[in-house]
Short mmCIF file of N, CA, C and O in Angstrom, two decimals:
data_model
loop_
_atom_site.label_atom_id
_atom_site.label_comp_id
_atom_site.label_asym_id
_atom_site.label_seq_id
_atom_site.Cartn_x
_atom_site.Cartn_y
_atom_site.Cartn_z
N MET H 396 116.57 155.26 78.67
CA MET H 396 117.77 155.22 79.48
C MET H 396 117.40 155.49 80.93
O MET H 396 116.50 156.25 81.24
N ASN H 397 118.11 154.84 81.85
CA ASN H 397 117.82 154.97 83.27
C ASN H 397 118.24 156.34 83.79
O ASN H 397 119.21 156.93 83.32
N ALA H 398 117.51 156.84 84.78
CA ALA H 398 117.87 158.11 85.41
C ALA H 398 119.14 157.91 86.24
O ALA H 398 119.36 156.82 86.79
N PRO H 399 119.99 158.93 86.34
CA PRO H 399 121.21 158.78 87.13
C PRO H 399 120.89 158.55 88.60
O PRO H 399 120.00 159.19 89.16
N VAL H 400 121.62 157.64 89.20
CA VAL H 400 121.40 157.29 90.60
C VAL H 400 122.43 158.04 91.43
O VAL H 400 123.60 158.09 91.09
N LYS H 401 122.00 158.63 92.53
CA LYS H 401 122.91 159.33 93.43
C LYS H 401 123.51 158.32 94.39
O LYS H 401 122.81 157.50 94.97
N TYR H 402 124.84 158.39 94.53
CA TYR H 402 125.55 157.50 95.45
C TYR H 402 126.16 158.31 96.57
O TYR H 402 126.45 159.50 96.42
N ASN H 403 126.38 157.68 97.68
CA ASN H 403 127.06 158.29 98.80
C ASN H 403 128.49 158.62 98.40
O ASN H 403 129.23 157.75 97.95
N SER H 404 128.90 159.89 98.53
CA SER H 404 130.24 160.29 98.07
C SER H 404 131.34 159.61 98.87
O SER H 404 132.41 159.34 98.33
N GLU H 405 131.10 159.31 100.13
CA GLU H 405 132.10 158.60 100.94
C GLU H 405 132.29 157.18 100.41
O GLU H 405 133.41 156.67 100.37
N ARG H 406 131.21 156.55 100.01
CA ARG H 406 131.30 155.20 99.45
C ARG H 406 132.05 155.23 98.13
O ARG H 406 132.88 154.37 97.85
N LEU H 407 131.79 156.24 97.27
CA LEU H 407 132.46 156.32 95.98
C LEU H 407 133.95 156.50 96.13
O LEU H 407 134.73 156.01 95.30
N MET H 408 134.40 157.17 97.17
CA MET H 408 135.83 157.38 97.38
C MET H 408 136.54 156.09 97.81
O MET H 408 137.75 155.99 97.70
N THR H 409 135.78 155.10 98.28
CA THR H 409 136.40 153.85 98.72
C THR H 409 136.26 152.73 97.70
O THR H 409 136.84 151.67 97.88
N VAL H 410 135.47 152.94 96.63
CA VAL H 410 135.23 151.87 95.65
C VAL H 410 136.50 151.54 94.88
O VAL H 410 136.86 150.38 94.73
N LEU H 411 137.22 152.55 94.39
CA LEU H 411 138.45 152.33 93.64
C LEU H 411 139.61 152.17 94.61
O LEU H 411 139.85 153.05 95.44
N LEU H 412 140.33 151.05 94.51
CA LEU H 412 141.45 150.82 95.41
C LEU H 412 142.77 151.27 94.80
O LEU H 412 143.56 151.93 95.45
N ALA H 413 143.02 150.92 93.53
CA ALA H 413 144.29 151.28 92.90
C ALA H 413 144.19 151.02 91.40
O ALA H 413 143.44 150.15 90.96
N PRO H 414 144.96 151.77 90.60
CA PRO H 414 145.04 151.42 89.19
C PRO H 414 145.94 150.20 89.03
O PRO H 414 146.87 150.00 89.81
N VAL H 415 145.63 149.37 88.05
CA VAL H 415 146.47 148.21 87.77
C VAL H 415 147.45 148.61 86.68
O VAL H 415 147.07 148.80 85.53
N VAL H 416 148.71 148.80 87.07
CA VAL H 416 149.75 149.22 86.14
C VAL H 416 150.56 147.99 85.77
O VAL H 416 151.31 147.45 86.59
N SER H 417 150.38 147.53 84.54
CA SER H 417 151.10 146.36 84.06
C SER H 417 151.30 146.51 82.56
O SER H 417 150.77 147.42 81.93
N GLU H 418 152.04 145.59 81.99
CA GLU H 418 152.28 145.64 80.55
C GLU H 418 150.97 145.44 79.78
O GLU H 418 150.68 146.15 78.82
N LYS H 419 150.15 144.51 80.25
CA LYS H 419 148.86 144.28 79.62
C LYS H 419 147.95 145.50 79.79
O LYS H 419 147.24 145.89 78.87
N GLY H 420 147.99 146.11 80.97
CA GLY H 420 147.16 147.27 81.23
C GLY H 420 147.51 148.46 80.35
O GLY H 420 146.62 149.16 79.85
N THR H 421 148.79 148.71 80.13
CA THR H 421 149.17 149.83 79.27
C THR H 421 148.84 149.54 77.81
O THR H 421 148.46 150.44 77.07
N HIS H 422 148.94 148.28 77.40
CA HIS H 422 148.56 147.90 76.04
C HIS H 422 147.07 148.14 75.81
O HIS H 422 146.65 148.69 74.79
N ILE H 423 146.26 147.72 76.77
CA ILE H 423 144.81 147.92 76.67
C ILE H 423 144.47 149.40 76.68
O ILE H 423 143.60 149.86 75.94
N ALA H 424 145.18 150.19 77.51
CA ALA H 424 144.91 151.62 77.58
C ALA H 424 145.22 152.29 76.24
O ALA H 424 144.47 153.16 75.79
N ASP H 425 146.30 151.91 75.60
CA ASP H 425 146.67 152.51 74.32
C ASP H 425 145.73 152.09 73.19
O ASP H 425 145.31 152.92 72.40
N LYS H 426 145.40 150.81 73.14
CA LYS H 426 144.65 150.28 72.01
C LYS H 426 143.14 150.54 72.11
O LYS H 426 142.51 150.90 71.13
N TYR H 427 142.57 150.38 73.31
CA TYR H 427 141.12 150.41 73.45
C TYR H 427 140.59 151.59 74.26
O TYR H 427 139.40 151.66 74.53
N GLU H 428 141.45 152.50 74.70
CA GLU H 428 141.06 153.63 75.53
C GLU H 428 140.34 153.16 76.79
O GLU H 428 139.27 153.66 77.16
N GLN H 429 140.93 152.15 77.45
CA GLN H 429 140.39 151.63 78.70
C GLN H 429 141.43 151.77 79.80
O GLN H 429 142.63 151.80 79.53
N VAL H 430 140.96 151.84 81.03
CA VAL H 430 141.82 151.89 82.20
C VAL H 430 141.38 150.77 83.13
O VAL H 430 140.19 150.49 83.26
N ILE H 431 142.35 150.13 83.80
CA ILE H 431 142.04 149.02 84.68
C ILE H 431 142.24 149.46 86.13
O ILE H 431 143.26 150.06 86.46
N PHE H 432 141.26 149.16 86.97
CA PHE H 432 141.34 149.49 88.39
C PHE H 432 141.11 148.26 89.23
O PHE H 432 140.30 147.40 88.88
N LYS H 433 141.79 148.18 90.38
CA LYS H 433 141.46 147.20 91.41
C LYS H 433 140.34 147.84 92.23
O LYS H 433 140.47 148.99 92.66
N VAL H 434 139.23 147.13 92.41
CA VAL H 434 138.07 147.70 93.08
C VAL H 434 137.67 146.85 94.28
O VAL H 434 138.15 145.72 94.45
N MET H 435 136.77 147.40 95.10
CA MET H 435 136.27 146.68 96.27
C MET H 435 135.56 145.40 95.83
O MET H 435 134.93 145.38 94.76
N PRO H 436 135.61 144.35 96.64
CA PRO H 436 134.96 143.09 96.25
C PRO H 436 133.45 143.19 96.07
O PRO H 436 132.87 142.40 95.34
N ASP H 437 132.81 144.17 96.71
CA ASP H 437 131.35 144.29 96.59
C ASP H 437 130.94 145.44 95.67
O ASP H 437 129.78 145.85 95.67
N ALA H 438 131.87 145.96 94.87
CA ALA H 438 131.57 147.08 93.98
C ALA H 438 130.73 146.62 92.80
O ALA H 438 130.89 145.51 92.30
N THR H 439 129.84 147.50 92.34
CA THR H 439 129.00 147.20 91.18
C THR H 439 129.43 148.09 90.02
O THR H 439 130.15 149.07 90.20
N LYS H 440 128.98 147.74 88.82
CA LYS H 440 129.33 148.52 87.63
C LYS H 440 128.89 149.98 87.73
O LYS H 440 129.69 150.88 87.46
N PRO H 441 127.65 150.28 88.12
CA PRO H 441 127.26 151.69 88.23
C PRO H 441 128.07 152.46 89.28
O PRO H 441 128.38 153.63 89.10
N GLU H 442 128.44 151.79 90.37
CA GLU H 442 129.26 152.44 91.39
C GLU H 442 130.64 152.78 90.86
O GLU H 442 131.17 153.86 91.09
N VAL H 443 131.25 151.84 90.13
CA VAL H 443 132.57 152.07 89.56
C VAL H 443 132.52 153.22 88.56
O VAL H 443 133.37 154.11 88.55
N LYS H 444 131.49 153.23 87.73
CA LYS H 444 131.33 154.31 86.74
C LYS H 444 131.22 155.66 87.44
O LYS H 444 131.89 156.62 87.08
N ALA H 445 130.36 155.74 88.46
CA ALA H 445 130.17 157.00 89.18
C ALA H 445 131.45 157.43 89.90
O ALA H 445 131.79 158.61 89.93
N ALA H 446 132.19 156.47 90.45
CA ALA H 446 133.42 156.80 91.17
C ALA H 446 134.49 157.34 90.23
O ALA H 446 135.16 158.33 90.54
N VAL H 447 134.66 156.73 89.06
CA VAL H 447 135.67 157.19 88.10
C VAL H 447 135.29 158.58 87.58
O VAL H 447 136.15 159.47 87.48
N GLU H 448 134.02 158.78 87.28
CA GLU H 448 133.58 160.09 86.78
C GLU H 448 133.76 161.17 87.83
O GLU H 448 134.15 162.30 87.52
N ALA H 449 133.51 160.85 89.10
CA ALA H 449 133.64 161.83 90.17
C ALA H 449 135.10 162.15 90.48
O ALA H 449 135.46 163.31 90.68
N MET H 450 135.95 161.13 90.51
CA MET H 450 137.34 161.35 90.93
C MET H 450 138.21 161.95 89.83
O MET H 450 139.08 162.76 90.11
N PHE H 451 138.00 161.53 88.59
CA PHE H 451 138.91 161.93 87.51
C PHE H 451 138.29 162.91 86.52
O PHE H 451 138.94 163.33 85.57
N LYS H 452 137.02 163.28 86.71
CA LYS H 452 136.34 164.25 85.84
C LYS H 452 136.40 163.86 84.37
O LYS H 452 136.76 164.64 83.50
N VAL H 453 136.10 162.59 84.08
CA VAL H 453 136.06 162.08 82.71
C VAL H 453 134.70 161.44 82.47
O VAL H 453 133.96 161.17 83.41
N GLN H 454 134.39 161.18 81.20
CA GLN H 454 133.15 160.48 80.86
C GLN H 454 133.45 159.01 80.63
O GLN H 454 134.38 158.68 79.89
N VAL H 455 132.65 158.15 81.22
CA VAL H 455 132.83 156.71 81.11
C VAL H 455 131.74 156.16 80.21
O VAL H 455 130.56 156.44 80.40
N GLU H 456 132.15 155.35 79.21
CA GLU H 456 131.16 154.72 78.32
C GLU H 456 130.62 153.45 78.93
O GLU H 456 129.42 153.22 78.97
N SER H 457 131.53 152.56 79.38
CA SER H 457 131.09 151.29 79.93
C SER H 457 132.10 150.76 80.93
O SER H 457 133.24 151.23 80.99
N VAL H 458 131.66 149.77 81.69
CA VAL H 458 132.51 149.13 82.70
C VAL H 458 132.32 147.62 82.60
O VAL H 458 131.20 147.13 82.53
N GLN H 459 133.43 146.89 82.56
CA GLN H 459 133.40 145.44 82.65
C GLN H 459 134.12 145.05 83.93
O GLN H 459 135.19 145.58 84.22
N ILE H 460 133.54 144.12 84.68
CA ILE H 460 134.12 143.70 85.96
C ILE H 460 134.49 142.23 85.89
O ILE H 460 133.75 141.41 85.37
N VAL H 461 135.69 141.93 86.43
CA VAL H 461 136.21 140.57 86.42
C VAL H 461 136.60 140.19 87.85
O VAL H 461 137.25 140.96 88.54
N ASN H 462 136.18 139.01 88.29
CA ASN H 462 136.64 138.46 89.56
C ASN H 462 137.91 137.66 89.30
O ASN H 462 137.90 136.72 88.52
N VAL H 463 139.01 138.04 89.96
CA VAL H 463 140.29 137.37 89.79
C VAL H 463 140.47 136.46 91.00
O VAL H 463 140.52 136.93 92.14
N SER H 464 140.55 135.16 90.75
CA SER H 464 140.69 134.23 91.86
C SER H 464 142.15 134.17 92.30
O SER H 464 143.06 134.28 91.48
N GLY H 465 142.35 134.01 93.59
CA GLY H 465 143.70 133.98 94.15
C GLY H 465 144.42 132.70 93.78
O GLY H 465 143.83 131.63 93.67
N LYS H 466 145.74 132.85 93.59
CA LYS H 466 146.55 131.69 93.22
C LYS H 466 146.83 130.81 94.44
O LYS H 466 146.99 131.31 95.56
N ALA H 467 146.92 129.51 94.20
CA ALA H 467 147.34 128.59 95.25
C ALA H 467 148.87 128.63 95.29
O ALA H 467 149.53 128.48 94.27
N LYS H 468 149.41 128.88 96.48
CA LYS H 468 150.86 128.99 96.65
C LYS H 468 151.30 128.09 97.78
O LYS H 468 150.52 127.75 98.66
N ARG H 469 152.61 127.74 97.76
CA ARG H 469 153.18 126.94 98.85
C ARG H 469 154.18 127.78 99.61
O ARG H 469 154.95 128.53 99.02
N PHE H 470 154.15 127.68 100.91
CA PHE H 470 155.12 128.33 101.78
C PHE H 470 155.83 127.22 102.54
O PHE H 470 155.35 126.74 103.56
N GLY H 471 156.96 126.78 101.99
CA GLY H 471 157.64 125.63 102.57
C GLY H 471 156.80 124.39 102.40
O GLY H 471 156.44 124.01 101.30
N ARG H 472 156.44 123.79 103.51
CA ARG H 472 155.60 122.59 103.42
C ARG H 472 154.12 122.90 103.60
O ARG H 472 153.29 121.99 103.63
N PHE H 473 153.77 124.17 103.73
CA PHE H 473 152.38 124.56 103.95
C PHE H 473 151.75 125.06 102.66
O PHE H 473 152.36 125.82 101.92
N ASN H 474 150.54 124.61 102.41
CA ASN H 474 149.78 125.12 101.27
C ASN H 474 149.02 126.36 101.71
O ASN H 474 148.45 126.41 102.79
N GLY H 475 149.00 127.35 100.82
CA GLY H 475 148.28 128.58 101.11
C GLY H 475 147.57 129.07 99.86
O GLY H 475 147.67 128.47 98.79
N ARG H 476 146.88 130.16 100.01
CA ARG H 476 146.15 130.73 98.88
C ARG H 476 146.17 132.24 99.00
O ARG H 476 145.93 132.78 100.08
N ARG H 477 146.45 132.92 97.89
CA ARG H 477 146.37 134.37 97.87
C ARG H 477 144.90 134.79 97.84
O ARG H 477 144.04 134.03 97.44
N ARG H 478 144.66 136.03 98.22
CA ARG H 478 143.29 136.54 98.23
C ARG H 478 142.74 136.68 96.82
O ARG H 478 143.46 137.04 95.90
N SER H 479 141.45 136.45 96.68
CA SER H 479 140.76 136.76 95.44
C SER H 479 140.46 138.26 95.44
O SER H 479 140.32 138.86 96.51
N TRP H 480 140.39 138.86 94.24
CA TRP H 480 140.12 140.28 94.15
C TRP H 480 139.32 140.57 92.90
O TRP H 480 139.09 139.69 92.08
N LYS H 481 138.87 141.81 92.78
CA LYS H 481 138.01 142.20 91.67
C LYS H 481 138.67 143.34 90.92
O LYS H 481 139.23 144.25 91.53
N LYS H 482 138.63 143.26 89.58
CA LYS H 482 139.15 144.37 88.80
C LYS H 482 138.10 144.83 87.80
O LYS H 482 137.24 144.06 87.39
N ALA H 483 138.22 146.11 87.45
CA ALA H 483 137.24 146.72 86.55
C ALA H 483 137.96 147.32 85.36
O ALA H 483 138.93 148.06 85.51
N TYR H 484 137.50 146.97 84.16
CA TYR H 484 137.97 147.59 82.92
C TYR H 484 137.01 148.73 82.62
O TYR H 484 135.84 148.50 82.35
N VAL H 485 137.52 149.96 82.68
CA VAL H 485 136.70 151.15 82.49
C VAL H 485 136.97 151.69 81.10
O VAL H 485 138.09 152.09 80.79
N CYS H 486 135.95 151.69 80.24
CA CYS H 486 136.07 152.20 78.87
C CYS H 486 135.70 153.67 78.87
O CYS H 486 134.59 154.04 79.23
N LEU H 487 136.66 154.52 78.49
CA LEU H 487 136.45 155.96 78.48
C LEU H 487 135.84 156.41 77.16
O LEU H 487 136.01 155.76 76.13
N ALA H 488 135.16 157.53 77.20
CA ALA H 488 134.60 158.12 75.98
C ALA H 488 135.74 158.56 75.07
O ALA H 488 136.84 158.84 75.54
N PRO H 489 135.51 158.61 73.75
CA PRO H 489 136.58 159.02 72.83
C PRO H 489 137.13 160.39 73.18
O PRO H 489 136.39 161.32 73.48
N GLY H 490 138.46 160.49 73.18
CA GLY H 490 139.13 161.75 73.51
C GLY H 490 139.38 161.94 75.00
O GLY H 490 140.09 162.85 75.39
N GLN H 491 138.82 161.09 75.84
CA GLN H 491 139.04 161.18 77.29
C GLN H 491 140.29 160.42 77.67
O GLN H 491 140.65 159.44 77.03
N GLU H 492 140.95 160.85 78.76
CA GLU H 492 142.20 160.22 79.16
C GLU H 492 142.42 160.45 80.64
O GLU H 492 142.09 161.51 81.17
N ILE H 493 142.96 159.43 81.32
CA ILE H 493 143.35 159.57 82.72
C ILE H 493 144.87 159.43 82.76
O ILE H 493 145.41 158.43 82.33
N ASN H 494 145.53 160.46 83.29
CA ASN H 494 146.98 160.44 83.40
C ASN H 494 147.36 160.30 84.86
O ASN H 494 147.11 161.20 85.65
N PHE H 495 147.96 159.18 85.23
CA PHE H 495 148.32 158.93 86.62
C PHE H 495 149.65 159.56 86.99
O PHE H 495 150.00 159.63 88.15
N GLY H 496 150.41 160.03 86.01
CA GLY H 496 151.74 160.59 86.26
C GLY H 496 151.71 161.97 86.89
O GLY H 496 152.62 162.33 87.63
N THR H 497 150.68 162.76 86.65
CA THR H 497 150.64 164.12 87.16
C THR H 497 149.45 164.33 88.06
O THR H 497 148.42 163.66 87.92
N GLU H 498 149.59 165.24 89.00
CA GLU H 498 148.47 165.60 89.88
C GLU H 498 147.56 166.57 89.13
O GLU H 498 148.03 167.44 88.41
N SER H 499 146.26 166.43 89.32
CA SER H 499 145.34 167.36 88.66
C SER H 499 144.33 167.91 89.63
O SER H 499 144.09 167.43 90.67
#
């Protein structure tokens, strides 16, 4: 197993942008013990793991990252495109939980 890598704590605080709260996200959280986060476009799996462990004091088993491409939209007669973004599925260790409803 690889030795733990030390990351800049300022960088780790900026890696996670927001939790993705949706119907699909709550279903995944209940069924698979995973949490979904919107992350920086240049974030890596080890960075996301270290950031979640540092911010929420939980153990992370694995991280899957997905690039979400922006939708093509029309504004009147003009064609436009929403921004592409990156999301991370964070799999927590059994018995671990992140509760966004209360301050800790």
